[in-house]
Amino acid sequence: MKRRKLLGYAATGAATTAALAACSNNTGPAVQGDSLPTVRWKMATSWPTSLDTLYGAAEFIARRVRELTDGRFTIQTFAAGEIVPGLQVLDAIQQGTVECGHSASYYYIGKNPAFAFGTCVPFGLNTQQQMAWLYQGGGIDAMNKLYADFNTIAFPAGNSGVQMGGWFKKEVNTVADLNGLKMRIPGLGGEVLSRLGVNVQVLPGGEIFLALERGAIDAAEFVGPYDDEKLGLNDAADFYYYPGWWEPGSSFDLQINLNAWNQLPTEYQEIVKTAAAEANVQTLAKYDVQNPQALQRLLEGGTQLRAYSPEILQASQREAIALMEEMASQEPSFKEIYEPWKQFRDSIRQWHAVSEFAYSNFAIAPVLQSIQSP
């Protein structure tokens, strides 16, 4: 494999995203005046501090809110487990234990399966399409109608880009190889793999390594090379699969207790939304810079990169479509989001087929050849 050539091409894409992140560099206060109140909030997160991009997104929001309010509005961030476990952030917000949190909506599909759309769904929207749906396609409003049932309002506050397909202790080439496999994977991706025979586990990021290393699970997915390396997953499994078809453009949310939100002055509400939007762009830019570098290190350290076989991808896509159609027929709130989302997906894919994808398929062909060469 021509690894250096592969990662050189990947870095080119990172530069484009990083340029977008440079759009917002103002650090001065946006509001001034003694009439504005002093506000102190706590933010629980789903991330350990070692994940400096995800946990860093929460810290970024807190810093920008403090800067833009000249120190009048401060938010103290807490890692997973410091106030509540990483998968109980929304519960803490709903109950008013904390005023806000940074998490992924699909962790809470047990409350309502439609929460998956706020993060991503299998074979769904890529990052650019997800942002278009959220900001201009009615996605934020649709998700906040759902969040309101849990006394919460939320705003996009980070995106990982398309994720990797996970770490495996042994190679998986056929659907039969998945049968009985114990794998950490949340969201609807886990539901799809369960239908293919996988024994699905849902664990917060900080617990994945020990479970994989000690054999409690046989495989695990998290985000991508940078975060996976931070968690040490490469020390627990040898085979690293792509693409992460269940997470083609994962969004993370700033979730806010609705009562606390309504008590904020309008000026502070606008600043919070601005800080979240900045974090959304900055987080994606960081991942697009960090992931190529981390993948290079992983490959040099002995990680075996593998592509999912067409058989696994095709079977997974069939099950994903069937699953979402079933959920839409059974759950009105899922159908309410799914039907317009599906129309948006089909429309933007038609456009991207003659724009983004046509260009990318040509430009990235040499990279694909280098990945597939021995």
mmCIF file of C-alpha atoms in Angstrom:
data_model
loop_
_atom_site.group_PDB
_atom_site.id
_atom_site.type_symbol
_atom_site.label_atom_id
_atom_site.label_comp_id
_atom_site.label_asym_id
_atom_site.label_seq_id
_atom_site.Cartn_x
_atom_site.Cartn_y
_atom_site.Cartn_z
ATOM 1 C CA MET A 1 0.000 0.000 0.000
ATOM 2 C CA LYS A 2 1.293 3.433 -0.918
ATOM 3 C CA ARG A 3 0.520 4.922 2.466
ATOM 4 C CA ARG A 4 2.282 8.247 2.191
ATOM 5 C CA LYS A 5 0.596 8.961 -1.141
ATOM 6 C CA LEU A 6 -2.784 8.030 0.339
ATOM 7 C CA LEU A 7 -2.440 10.381 3.277
ATOM 8 C CA GLY A 8 -1.059 13.187 1.166
ATOM 9 C CA TYR A 9 -4.312 13.246 -0.785
ATOM 10 C CA ALA A 10 -6.329 13.150 2.452
ATOM 11 C CA ALA A 11 -4.519 16.222 3.749
ATOM 12 C CA THR A 12 -5.661 18.191 0.687
ATOM 13 C CA GLY A 13 -9.291 17.784 1.724
ATOM 14 C CA ALA A 14 -8.419 18.857 5.246
ATOM 15 C CA ALA A 15 -7.067 22.179 4.003
ATOM 16 C CA THR A 16 -10.396 23.048 2.411
ATOM 17 C CA THR A 17 -12.326 22.419 5.615
ATOM 18 C CA ALA A 18 -9.773 24.283 7.686
ATOM 19 C CA ALA A 19 -10.235 27.332 5.491
ATOM 20 C CA LEU A 20 -13.936 27.351 6.339
ATOM 21 C CA ALA A 21 -13.080 27.323 10.031
ATOM 22 C CA ALA A 22 -11.137 30.565 9.657
ATOM 23 C CA CYS A 23 -14.354 32.470 8.970
ATOM 24 C CA SER A 24 -14.878 33.377 12.629
ATOM 25 C CA ASN A 25 -11.896 34.793 14.519
ATOM 26 C CA ASN A 26 -13.430 37.664 16.453
ATOM 27 C CA THR A 27 -12.688 37.263 20.162
ATOM 28 C CA GLY A 28 -13.966 40.577 21.539
ATOM 29 C CA PRO A 29 -17.142 40.951 23.583
ATOM 30 C CA ALA A 30 -20.355 41.065 21.563
ATOM 31 C CA VAL A 31 -22.484 42.519 24.344
ATOM 32 C CA GLN A 32 -21.692 45.074 26.988
ATOM 33 C CA GLY A 33 -23.719 46.878 29.596
ATOM 34 C CA ASP A 34 -24.441 46.623 33.291
ATOM 35 C CA SER A 35 -28.072 45.713 32.617
ATOM 36 C CA LEU A 36 -27.113 42.220 31.411
ATOM 37 C CA PRO A 37 -27.158 39.596 34.175
ATOM 38 C CA THR A 38 -24.402 37.381 35.486
ATOM 39 C CA VAL A 39 -25.150 33.773 34.544
ATOM 40 C CA ARG A 40 -23.357 30.630 35.679
ATOM 41 C CA TRP A 41 -24.117 27.297 34.002
ATOM 42 C CA LYS A 42 -22.812 23.739 34.191
ATOM 43 C CA MET A 43 -22.328 21.618 31.071
ATOM 44 C CA ALA A 44 -22.187 17.826 31.282
ATOM 45 C CA THR A 45 -20.622 16.015 28.332
ATOM 46 C CA SER A 46 -20.534 12.495 26.931
ATOM 47 C CA TRP A 47 -16.764 12.623 26.468
ATOM 48 C CA PRO A 48 -13.636 11.942 28.514
ATOM 49 C CA THR A 49 -11.140 14.813 28.553
ATOM 50 C CA SER A 50 -8.698 12.675 26.542
ATOM 51 C CA LEU A 51 -10.921 13.216 23.503
ATOM 52 C CA ASP A 52 -9.694 16.739 23.072
ATOM 53 C CA THR A 53 -11.657 17.412 19.879
ATOM 54 C CA LEU A 54 -15.066 16.358 21.191
ATOM 55 C CA TYR A 55 -14.543 17.521 24.756
ATOM 56 C CA GLY A 56 -12.705 20.458 23.226
ATOM 57 C CA ALA A 57 -15.897 21.445 21.377
ATOM 58 C CA ALA A 58 -17.633 21.847 24.749
ATOM 59 C CA GLU A 59 -14.716 23.884 26.065
ATOM 60 C CA PHE A 60 -14.745 25.998 22.903
ATOM 61 C CA ILE A 61 -18.414 26.866 23.392
ATOM 62 C CA ALA A 62 -17.808 27.829 27.019
ATOM 63 C CA ARG A 63 -14.851 30.001 26.060
ATOM 64 C CA ARG A 64 -16.680 31.793 23.253
ATOM 65 C CA VAL A 65 -19.724 32.487 25.428
ATOM 66 C CA ARG A 66 -17.446 33.939 28.112
ATOM 67 C CA GLU A 67 -15.539 36.059 25.589
ATOM 68 C CA LEU A 68 -18.629 37.355 23.800
ATOM 69 C CA THR A 69 -20.343 38.343 27.051
ATOM 70 C CA ASP A 70 -17.250 39.948 28.561
ATOM 71 C CA GLY A 71 -17.253 37.328 31.313
ATOM 72 C CA ARG A 72 -20.876 37.834 32.385
ATOM 73 C CA PHE A 73 -22.005 34.393 31.183
ATOM 74 C CA THR A 74 -19.771 31.470 32.133
ATOM 75 C CA ILE A 75 -20.227 27.752 31.560
ATOM 76 C CA GLN A 76 -18.257 25.146 33.502
ATOM 77 C CA THR A 77 -17.663 21.943 31.522
ATOM 78 C CA PHE A 78 -17.578 18.446 33.012
ATOM 79 C CA ALA A 79 -16.292 15.216 31.471
ATOM 80 C CA ALA A 80 -18.349 12.057 31.251
ATOM 81 C CA GLY A 81 -18.823 10.571 34.703
ATOM 82 C CA GLU A 82 -18.030 13.708 36.670
ATOM 83 C CA ILE A 83 -21.697 14.605 37.128
ATOM 84 C CA VAL A 84 -23.520 11.866 35.218
ATOM 85 C CA PRO A 85 -22.385 8.963 33.001
ATOM 86 C CA GLY A 86 -21.691 9.817 29.386
ATOM 87 C CA LEU A 87 -24.911 8.274 28.093
ATOM 88 C CA GLN A 88 -27.150 10.100 30.592
ATOM 89 C CA VAL A 89 -26.447 13.699 29.622
ATOM 90 C CA LEU A 90 -29.915 14.322 28.210
ATOM 91 C CA ASP A 91 -31.490 12.945 31.402
ATOM 92 C CA ALA A 92 -29.468 15.410 33.496
ATOM 93 C CA ILE A 93 -30.554 18.290 31.276
ATOM 94 C CA GLN A 94 -34.202 17.276 31.257
ATOM 95 C CA GLN A 95 -34.239 17.038 35.048
ATOM 96 C CA GLY A 96 -32.382 20.324 35.532
ATOM 97 C CA THR A 97 -29.344 18.712 37.167
ATOM 98 C CA VAL A 98 -27.279 20.772 34.715
ATOM 99 C CA GLU A 99 -28.304 23.609 32.448
ATOM 100 C CA CYS A 100 -26.720 22.190 29.312
ATOM 101 C CA GLY A 101 -24.718 19.359 27.833
ATOM 102 C CA HIS A 102 -22.661 18.305 24.832
ATOM 103 C CA SER A 103 -23.672 14.930 23.463
ATOM 104 C CA ALA A 104 -24.946 12.998 20.440
ATOM 105 C CA SER A 105 -28.695 12.753 20.005
ATOM 106 C CA TYR A 106 -28.564 9.169 18.754
ATOM 107 C CA TYR A 107 -27.451 8.004 22.195
ATOM 108 C CA TYR A 108 -31.085 8.514 23.186
ATOM 109 C CA ILE A 109 -32.954 6.502 20.561
ATOM 110 C CA GLY A 110 -34.268 4.436 23.456
ATOM 111 C CA LYS A 111 -36.360 7.485 24.376
ATOM 112 C CA ASN A 112 -37.454 8.046 20.792
ATOM 113 C CA PRO A 113 -35.882 6.458 17.670
ATOM 114 C CA ALA A 114 -36.231 9.756 15.789
ATOM 115 C CA PHE A 115 -33.341 11.123 17.856
ATOM 116 C CA ALA A 116 -31.107 9.304 15.366
ATOM 117 C CA PHE A 117 -31.649 11.998 12.741
ATOM 118 C CA GLY A 118 -29.972 14.678 14.868
ATOM 119 C CA THR A 119 -26.692 12.762 14.665
ATOM 120 C CA CYS A 120 -26.943 10.556 11.574
ATOM 121 C CA VAL A 121 -28.651 7.477 10.180
ATOM 122 C CA PRO A 122 -27.099 4.552 8.286
ATOM 123 C CA PHE A 123 -26.448 5.338 4.616
ATOM 124 C CA GLY A 124 -27.855 8.797 5.250
ATOM 125 C CA LEU A 125 -26.530 12.297 4.708
ATOM 126 C CA ASN A 126 -22.844 13.104 4.510
ATOM 127 C CA THR A 127 -21.476 16.060 6.460
ATOM 128 C CA GLN A 128 -22.222 18.738 3.875
ATOM 129 C CA GLN A 129 -25.716 17.371 3.333
ATOM 130 C CA GLN A 130 -26.354 17.027 7.075
ATOM 131 C CA MET A 131 -25.443 20.660 7.652
ATOM 132 C CA ALA A 132 -27.667 21.733 4.764
ATOM 133 C CA TRP A 133 -30.576 19.766 6.226
ATOM 134 C CA LEU A 134 -30.058 21.114 9.739
ATOM 135 C CA TYR A 135 -29.539 24.790 8.905
ATOM 136 C CA GLN A 136 -31.621 25.240 5.751
ATOM 137 C CA GLY A 137 -33.739 22.119 5.356
ATOM 138 C CA GLY A 138 -35.765 22.359 8.548
ATOM 139 C CA GLY A 139 -33.653 19.905 10.511
ATOM 140 C CA ILE A 140 -33.031 22.048 13.599
ATOM 141 C CA ASP A 141 -36.719 22.866 13.949
ATOM 142 C CA ALA A 142 -37.698 19.222 13.452
ATOM 143 C CA MET A 143 -35.254 18.030 16.087
ATOM 144 C CA ASN A 144 -36.237 20.731 18.556
ATOM 145 C CA LYS A 145 -39.870 19.728 18.268
ATOM 146 C CA LEU A 146 -38.695 16.310 19.431
ATOM 147 C CA TYR A 147 -36.350 17.682 22.102
ATOM 148 C CA ALA A 148 -39.188 19.798 23.534
ATOM 149 C CA ASP A 149 -40.841 16.608 24.792
ATOM 150 C CA PHE A 150 -37.797 16.246 27.029
ATOM 151 C CA ASN A 151 -37.708 19.854 28.256
ATOM 152 C CA THR A 152 -34.696 20.542 26.042
ATOM 153 C CA ILE A 153 -33.647 22.673 23.083
ATOM 154 C CA ALA A 154 -30.547 21.839 21.032
ATOM 155 C CA PHE A 155 -28.232 23.271 18.385
ATOM 156 C CA PRO A 156 -25.602 21.591 16.196
ATOM 157 C CA ALA A 157 -22.232 21.973 17.879
ATOM 158 C CA GLY A 158 -19.737 19.729 16.118
ATOM 159 C CA ASN A 159 -19.397 17.263 13.264
ATOM 160 C CA SER A 160 -16.915 14.429 12.809
ATOM 161 C CA GLY A 161 -17.234 13.988 9.058
ATOM 162 C CA VAL A 162 -17.716 10.460 7.754
ATOM 163 C CA GLN A 163 -16.491 8.039 10.371
ATOM 164 C CA MET A 164 -14.495 4.838 10.181
ATOM 165 C CA GLY A 165 -16.035 1.386 10.214
ATOM 166 C CA GLY A 166 -14.533 0.142 13.453
ATOM 167 C CA TRP A 167 -11.873 -2.110 14.944
ATOM 168 C CA PHE A 168 -12.048 -5.892 14.705
ATOM 169 C CA LYS A 169 -9.936 -8.591 16.279
ATOM 170 C CA LYS A 170 -10.370 -10.724 13.166
ATOM 171 C CA GLU A 171 -11.238 -10.029 9.544
ATOM 172 C CA VAL A 172 -14.875 -9.927 8.459
ATOM 173 C CA ASN A 173 -15.480 -10.609 4.792
ATOM 174 C CA THR A 174 -19.017 -11.962 4.650
ATOM 175 C CA VAL A 175 -22.316 -11.429 6.440
ATOM 176 C CA ALA A 176 -21.807 -14.858 8.013
ATOM 177 C CA ASP A 177 -18.625 -13.514 9.666
ATOM 178 C CA LEU A 178 -20.758 -10.998 11.571
ATOM 179 C CA ASN A 179 -23.016 -13.598 13.150
ATOM 180 C CA GLY A 180 -22.507 -13.736 16.923
ATOM 181 C CA LEU A 181 -19.901 -10.968 16.923
ATOM 182 C CA LYS A 182 -20.008 -8.770 20.031
ATOM 183 C CA MET A 183 -19.589 -5.153 18.885
ATOM 184 C CA ARG A 184 -19.840 -1.731 20.493
ATOM 185 C CA ILE A 185 -21.956 0.425 18.200
ATOM 186 C CA PRO A 186 -24.780 2.848 19.138
ATOM 187 C CA GLY A 187 -27.635 4.366 17.160
ATOM 188 C CA LEU A 188 -29.528 2.846 14.269
ATOM 189 C CA GLY A 189 -26.269 1.391 12.964
ATOM 190 C CA GLY A 190 -26.370 -0.940 15.929
ATOM 191 C CA GLU A 191 -29.971 -1.847 15.109
ATOM 192 C CA VAL A 192 -28.972 -2.698 11.535
ATOM 193 C CA LEU A 193 -26.048 -4.882 12.599
ATOM 194 C CA SER A 194 -28.249 -6.593 15.155
ATOM 195 C CA ARG A 195 -30.494 -7.672 12.289
ATOM 196 C CA LEU A 196 -27.393 -9.178 10.654
ATOM 197 C CA GLY A 197 -26.596 -11.271 13.735
ATOM 198 C CA VAL A 198 -24.279 -8.949 15.679
ATOM 199 C CA ASN A 199 -24.568 -8.863 19.471
ATOM 200 C CA VAL A 200 -24.686 -5.083 19.887
ATOM 201 C CA GLN A 201 -23.239 -3.302 22.930
ATOM 202 C CA VAL A 202 -23.571 0.420 23.723
ATOM 203 C CA LEU A 203 -20.690 1.827 25.759
ATOM 204 C CA PRO A 204 -19.449 5.384 26.343
ATOM 205 C CA GLY A 205 -16.115 6.268 24.787
ATOM 206 C CA GLY A 206 -14.115 5.939 27.990
ATOM 207 C CA GLU A 207 -15.128 2.291 28.463
ATOM 208 C CA ILE A 208 -14.447 0.947 24.975
ATOM 209 C CA PHE A 209 -10.745 0.112 25.229
ATOM 210 C CA LEU A 210 -10.970 -2.130 28.288
ATOM 211 C CA ALA A 211 -13.975 -3.978 26.892
ATOM 212 C CA LEU A 212 -12.165 -4.605 23.598
ATOM 213 C CA GLU A 213 -8.800 -5.348 25.153
ATOM 214 C CA ARG A 214 -10.210 -7.821 27.693
ATOM 215 C CA GLY A 215 -12.413 -9.604 25.147
ATOM 216 C CA ALA A 216 -15.790 -8.499 26.492
ATOM 217 C CA ILE A 217 -16.426 -7.328 22.922
ATOM 218 C CA ASP A 218 -14.914 -8.506 19.633
ATOM 219 C CA ALA A 219 -15.170 -5.217 17.747
ATOM 220 C CA ALA A 220 -15.884 -1.569 18.357
ATOM 221 C CA GLU A 221 -16.424 1.633 16.456
ATOM 222 C CA PHE A 222 -16.030 5.146 17.786
ATOM 223 C CA VAL A 223 -15.217 8.100 15.522
ATOM 224 C CA GLY A 224 -12.081 8.045 13.406
ATOM 225 C CA PRO A 225 -8.295 7.711 13.503
ATOM 226 C CA TYR A 226 -7.558 10.641 15.818
ATOM 227 C CA ASP A 227 -10.055 9.780 18.550
ATOM 228 C CA ASP A 228 -9.604 6.032 18.145
ATOM 229 C CA GLU A 229 -5.863 6.442 18.616
ATOM 230 C CA LYS A 230 -6.517 8.568 21.710
ATOM 231 C CA LEU A 231 -8.576 5.727 23.160
ATOM 232 C CA GLY A 232 -5.858 3.206 22.302
ATOM 233 C CA LEU A 233 -8.177 1.018 20.234
ATOM 234 C CA ASN A 234 -5.292 0.135 17.903
ATOM 235 C CA ASP A 235 -3.653 -1.624 20.864
ATOM 236 C CA ALA A 236 -6.702 -3.830 21.337
ATOM 237 C CA ALA A 237 -7.485 -4.863 17.736
ATOM 238 C CA ASP A 238 -5.524 -5.104 14.485
ATOM 239 C CA PHE A 239 -8.090 -4.662 11.702
ATOM 240 C CA TYR A 240 -9.487 -1.201 10.959
ATOM 241 C CA TYR A 241 -12.456 -1.115 8.599
ATOM 242 C CA TYR A 242 -13.946 1.587 6.382
ATOM 243 C CA PRO A 243 -16.281 3.229 5.562
ATOM 244 C CA GLY A 244 -18.451 3.905 8.593
ATOM 245 C CA TRP A 245 -21.676 3.515 6.631
ATOM 246 C CA TRP A 246 -23.720 4.020 9.793
ATOM 247 C CA GLU A 247 -22.189 7.470 10.402
ATOM 248 C CA PRO A 248 -21.595 9.310 7.114
ATOM 249 C CA GLY A 249 -21.654 12.766 8.715
ATOM 250 C CA SER A 250 -22.223 12.692 12.460
ATOM 251 C CA SER A 251 -23.473 15.828 14.219
ATOM 252 C CA PHE A 252 -23.094 16.514 17.930
ATOM 253 C CA ASP A 253 -25.412 18.784 19.880
ATOM 254 C CA LEU A 254 -25.327 21.501 22.469
ATOM 255 C CA GLN A 255 -28.389 20.444 24.476
ATOM 256 C CA ILE A 256 -29.956 23.016 26.830
ATOM 257 C CA ASN A 257 -32.602 22.756 29.516
ATOM 258 C CA LEU A 258 -35.605 24.585 28.094
ATOM 259 C CA ASN A 259 -36.403 26.445 31.320
ATOM 260 C CA ALA A 260 -32.820 27.671 31.615
ATOM 261 C CA TRP A 261 -32.878 28.705 27.934
ATOM 262 C CA ASN A 262 -36.078 30.692 28.307
ATOM 263 C CA GLN A 263 -34.619 32.607 31.242
ATOM 264 C CA LEU A 264 -31.695 33.884 29.180
ATOM 265 C CA PRO A 265 -31.798 37.404 27.695
ATOM 266 C CA THR A 266 -32.192 37.379 23.926
ATOM 267 C CA GLU A 267 -28.627 38.660 23.574
ATOM 268 C CA TYR A 268 -27.280 35.658 25.453
ATOM 269 C CA GLN A 269 -29.417 33.239 23.463
ATOM 270 C CA GLU A 270 -27.985 34.586 20.215
ATOM 271 C CA ILE A 271 -24.453 34.311 21.583
ATOM 272 C CA VAL A 272 -25.011 30.682 22.596
ATOM 273 C CA LYS A 273 -26.313 29.845 19.120
ATOM 274 C CA THR A 274 -23.333 31.614 17.554
ATOM 275 C CA ALA A 275 -20.852 29.774 19.772
ATOM 276 C CA ALA A 276 -22.469 26.440 18.903
ATOM 277 C CA ALA A 277 -22.321 27.203 15.172
ATOM 278 C CA GLU A 278 -18.651 28.152 15.458
ATOM 279 C CA ALA A 279 -17.942 24.896 17.309
ATOM 280 C CA ASN A 280 -19.728 23.023 14.537
ATOM 281 C CA VAL A 281 -17.308 24.327 11.912
ATOM 282 C CA GLN A 282 -14.189 24.276 14.060
ATOM 283 C CA THR A 283 -14.698 20.669 15.161
ATOM 284 C CA LEU A 284 -15.036 19.411 11.601
ATOM 285 C CA ALA A 285 -11.961 21.390 10.554
ATOM 286 C CA LYS A 286 -9.923 19.887 13.387
ATOM 287 C CA TYR A 287 -10.939 16.349 12.491
ATOM 288 C CA ASP A 288 -10.046 16.872 8.834
ATOM 289 C CA VAL A 289 -6.573 17.995 9.871
ATOM 290 C CA GLN A 290 -6.031 15.454 12.662
ATOM 291 C CA ASN A 291 -7.413 12.294 11.059
ATOM 292 C CA PRO A 292 -4.971 11.991 8.120
ATOM 293 C CA GLN A 293 -2.020 12.440 10.486
ATOM 294 C CA ALA A 294 -3.405 9.882 12.935
ATOM 295 C CA LEU A 295 -4.141 7.362 10.190
ATOM 296 C CA GLN A 296 -0.542 7.642 9.016
ATOM 297 C CA ARG A 297 0.677 6.844 12.525
ATOM 298 C CA LEU A 298 -1.701 3.908 12.868
ATOM 299 C CA LEU A 299 -0.609 2.374 9.575
ATOM 300 C CA GLU A 300 3.052 2.792 10.444
ATOM 301 C CA GLY A 301 2.336 1.123 13.786
ATOM 302 C CA GLY A 302 0.944 -2.005 12.160
ATOM 303 C CA THR A 303 -2.784 -1.341 11.855
ATOM 304 C CA GLN A 304 -4.308 -3.327 8.989
ATOM 305 C CA LEU A 305 -6.687 -1.178 6.926
ATOM 306 C CA ARG A 306 -9.592 -3.068 5.371
ATOM 307 C CA ALA A 307 -12.596 -2.114 3.234
ATOM 308 C CA TYR A 308 -15.980 -3.624 3.960
ATOM 309 C CA SER A 309 -16.906 -6.113 1.268
ATOM 310 C CA PRO A 310 -19.698 -5.306 -1.195
ATOM 311 C CA GLU A 311 -21.656 -8.190 0.338
ATOM 312 C CA ILE A 312 -21.610 -6.615 3.809
ATOM 313 C CA LEU A 313 -22.342 -3.117 2.503
ATOM 314 C CA GLN A 314 -25.252 -4.253 0.330
ATOM 315 C CA ALA A 315 -26.786 -6.357 3.092
ATOM 316 C CA SER A 316 -26.392 -3.515 5.576
ATOM 317 C CA GLN A 317 -28.023 -1.027 3.226
ATOM 318 C CA ARG A 318 -30.991 -3.335 2.621
ATOM 319 C CA GLU A 319 -31.518 -3.764 6.346
ATOM 320 C CA ALA A 320 -31.087 -0.036 7.009
ATOM 321 C CA ILE A 321 -33.805 0.856 4.489
ATOM 322 C CA ALA A 322 -36.127 -1.819 5.834
ATOM 323 C CA LEU A 323 -35.528 -0.718 9.428
ATOM 324 C CA MET A 324 -36.326 2.938 8.789
ATOM 325 C CA GLU A 325 -39.434 2.101 6.784
ATOM 326 C CA GLU A 326 -40.637 -0.114 9.633
ATOM 327 C CA MET A 327 -39.960 2.597 12.210
ATOM 328 C CA ALA A 328 -41.823 5.147 10.108
ATOM 329 C CA SER A 329 -44.834 2.848 9.958
ATOM 330 C CA GLN A 330 -44.821 2.282 13.724
ATOM 331 C CA GLU A 331 -43.735 5.594 15.275
ATOM 332 C CA PRO A 332 -45.514 8.823 14.181
ATOM 333 C CA SER A 333 -42.730 11.124 15.410
ATOM 334 C CA PHE A 334 -40.172 9.118 13.429
ATOM 335 C CA LYS A 335 -42.327 9.307 10.297
ATOM 336 C CA GLU A 336 -42.837 13.056 10.796
ATOM 337 C CA ILE A 337 -39.083 13.609 10.444
ATOM 338 C CA TYR A 338 -38.300 10.719 8.107
ATOM 339 C CA GLU A 339 -40.653 11.568 5.237
ATOM 340 C CA PRO A 340 -39.453 15.163 4.598
ATOM 341 C CA TRP A 341 -35.878 14.099 5.419
ATOM 342 C CA LYS A 342 -36.102 11.419 2.727
ATOM 343 C CA GLN A 343 -37.318 13.958 0.178
ATOM 344 C CA PHE A 344 -34.457 16.266 1.127
ATOM 345 C CA ARG A 345 -31.968 13.390 0.831
ATOM 346 C CA ASP A 346 -33.135 12.401 -2.633
ATOM 347 C CA SER A 347 -33.101 15.994 -3.868
ATOM 348 C CA ILE A 348 -29.634 16.874 -2.621
ATOM 349 C CA ARG A 349 -28.199 13.570 -3.830
ATOM 350 C CA GLN A 350 -29.489 14.296 -7.313
ATOM 351 C CA TRP A 351 -27.681 17.632 -7.263
ATOM 352 C CA HIS A 352 -24.504 16.233 -5.722
ATOM 353 C CA ALA A 353 -24.415 13.436 -8.285
ATOM 354 C CA VAL A 354 -23.639 16.037 -10.958
ATOM 355 C CA SER A 355 -21.551 18.305 -8.733
ATOM 356 C CA GLU A 356 -19.767 17.080 -5.600
ATOM 357 C CA PHE A 357 -19.710 13.351 -6.321
ATOM 358 C CA ALA A 358 -18.822 13.654 -10.006
ATOM 359 C CA TYR A 359 -15.806 15.769 -9.139
ATOM 360 C CA SER A 360 -14.764 13.657 -6.156
ATOM 361 C CA ASN A 361 -15.026 10.370 -8.026
ATOM 362 C CA PHE A 362 -12.557 11.621 -10.604
ATOM 363 C CA ALA A 363 -10.203 13.476 -8.282
ATOM 364 C CA ILE A 364 -9.944 10.694 -5.713
ATOM 365 C CA ALA A 365 -9.546 7.815 -8.180
ATOM 366 C CA PRO A 366 -5.726 7.715 -7.703
ATOM 367 C CA VAL A 367 -6.221 7.479 -3.926
ATOM 368 C CA LEU A 368 -8.631 4.561 -4.283
ATOM 369 C CA GLN A 369 -6.147 2.781 -6.514
ATOM 370 C CA SER A 370 -3.364 3.258 -3.963
ATOM 371 C CA ILE A 371 -5.568 1.899 -1.140
ATOM 372 C CA GLN A 372 -6.460 -1.194 -3.131
ATOM 373 C CA SER A 373 -2.932 -1.899 -4.366
ATOM 374 C CA PRO A 374 -0.851 -4.404 -2.346
#
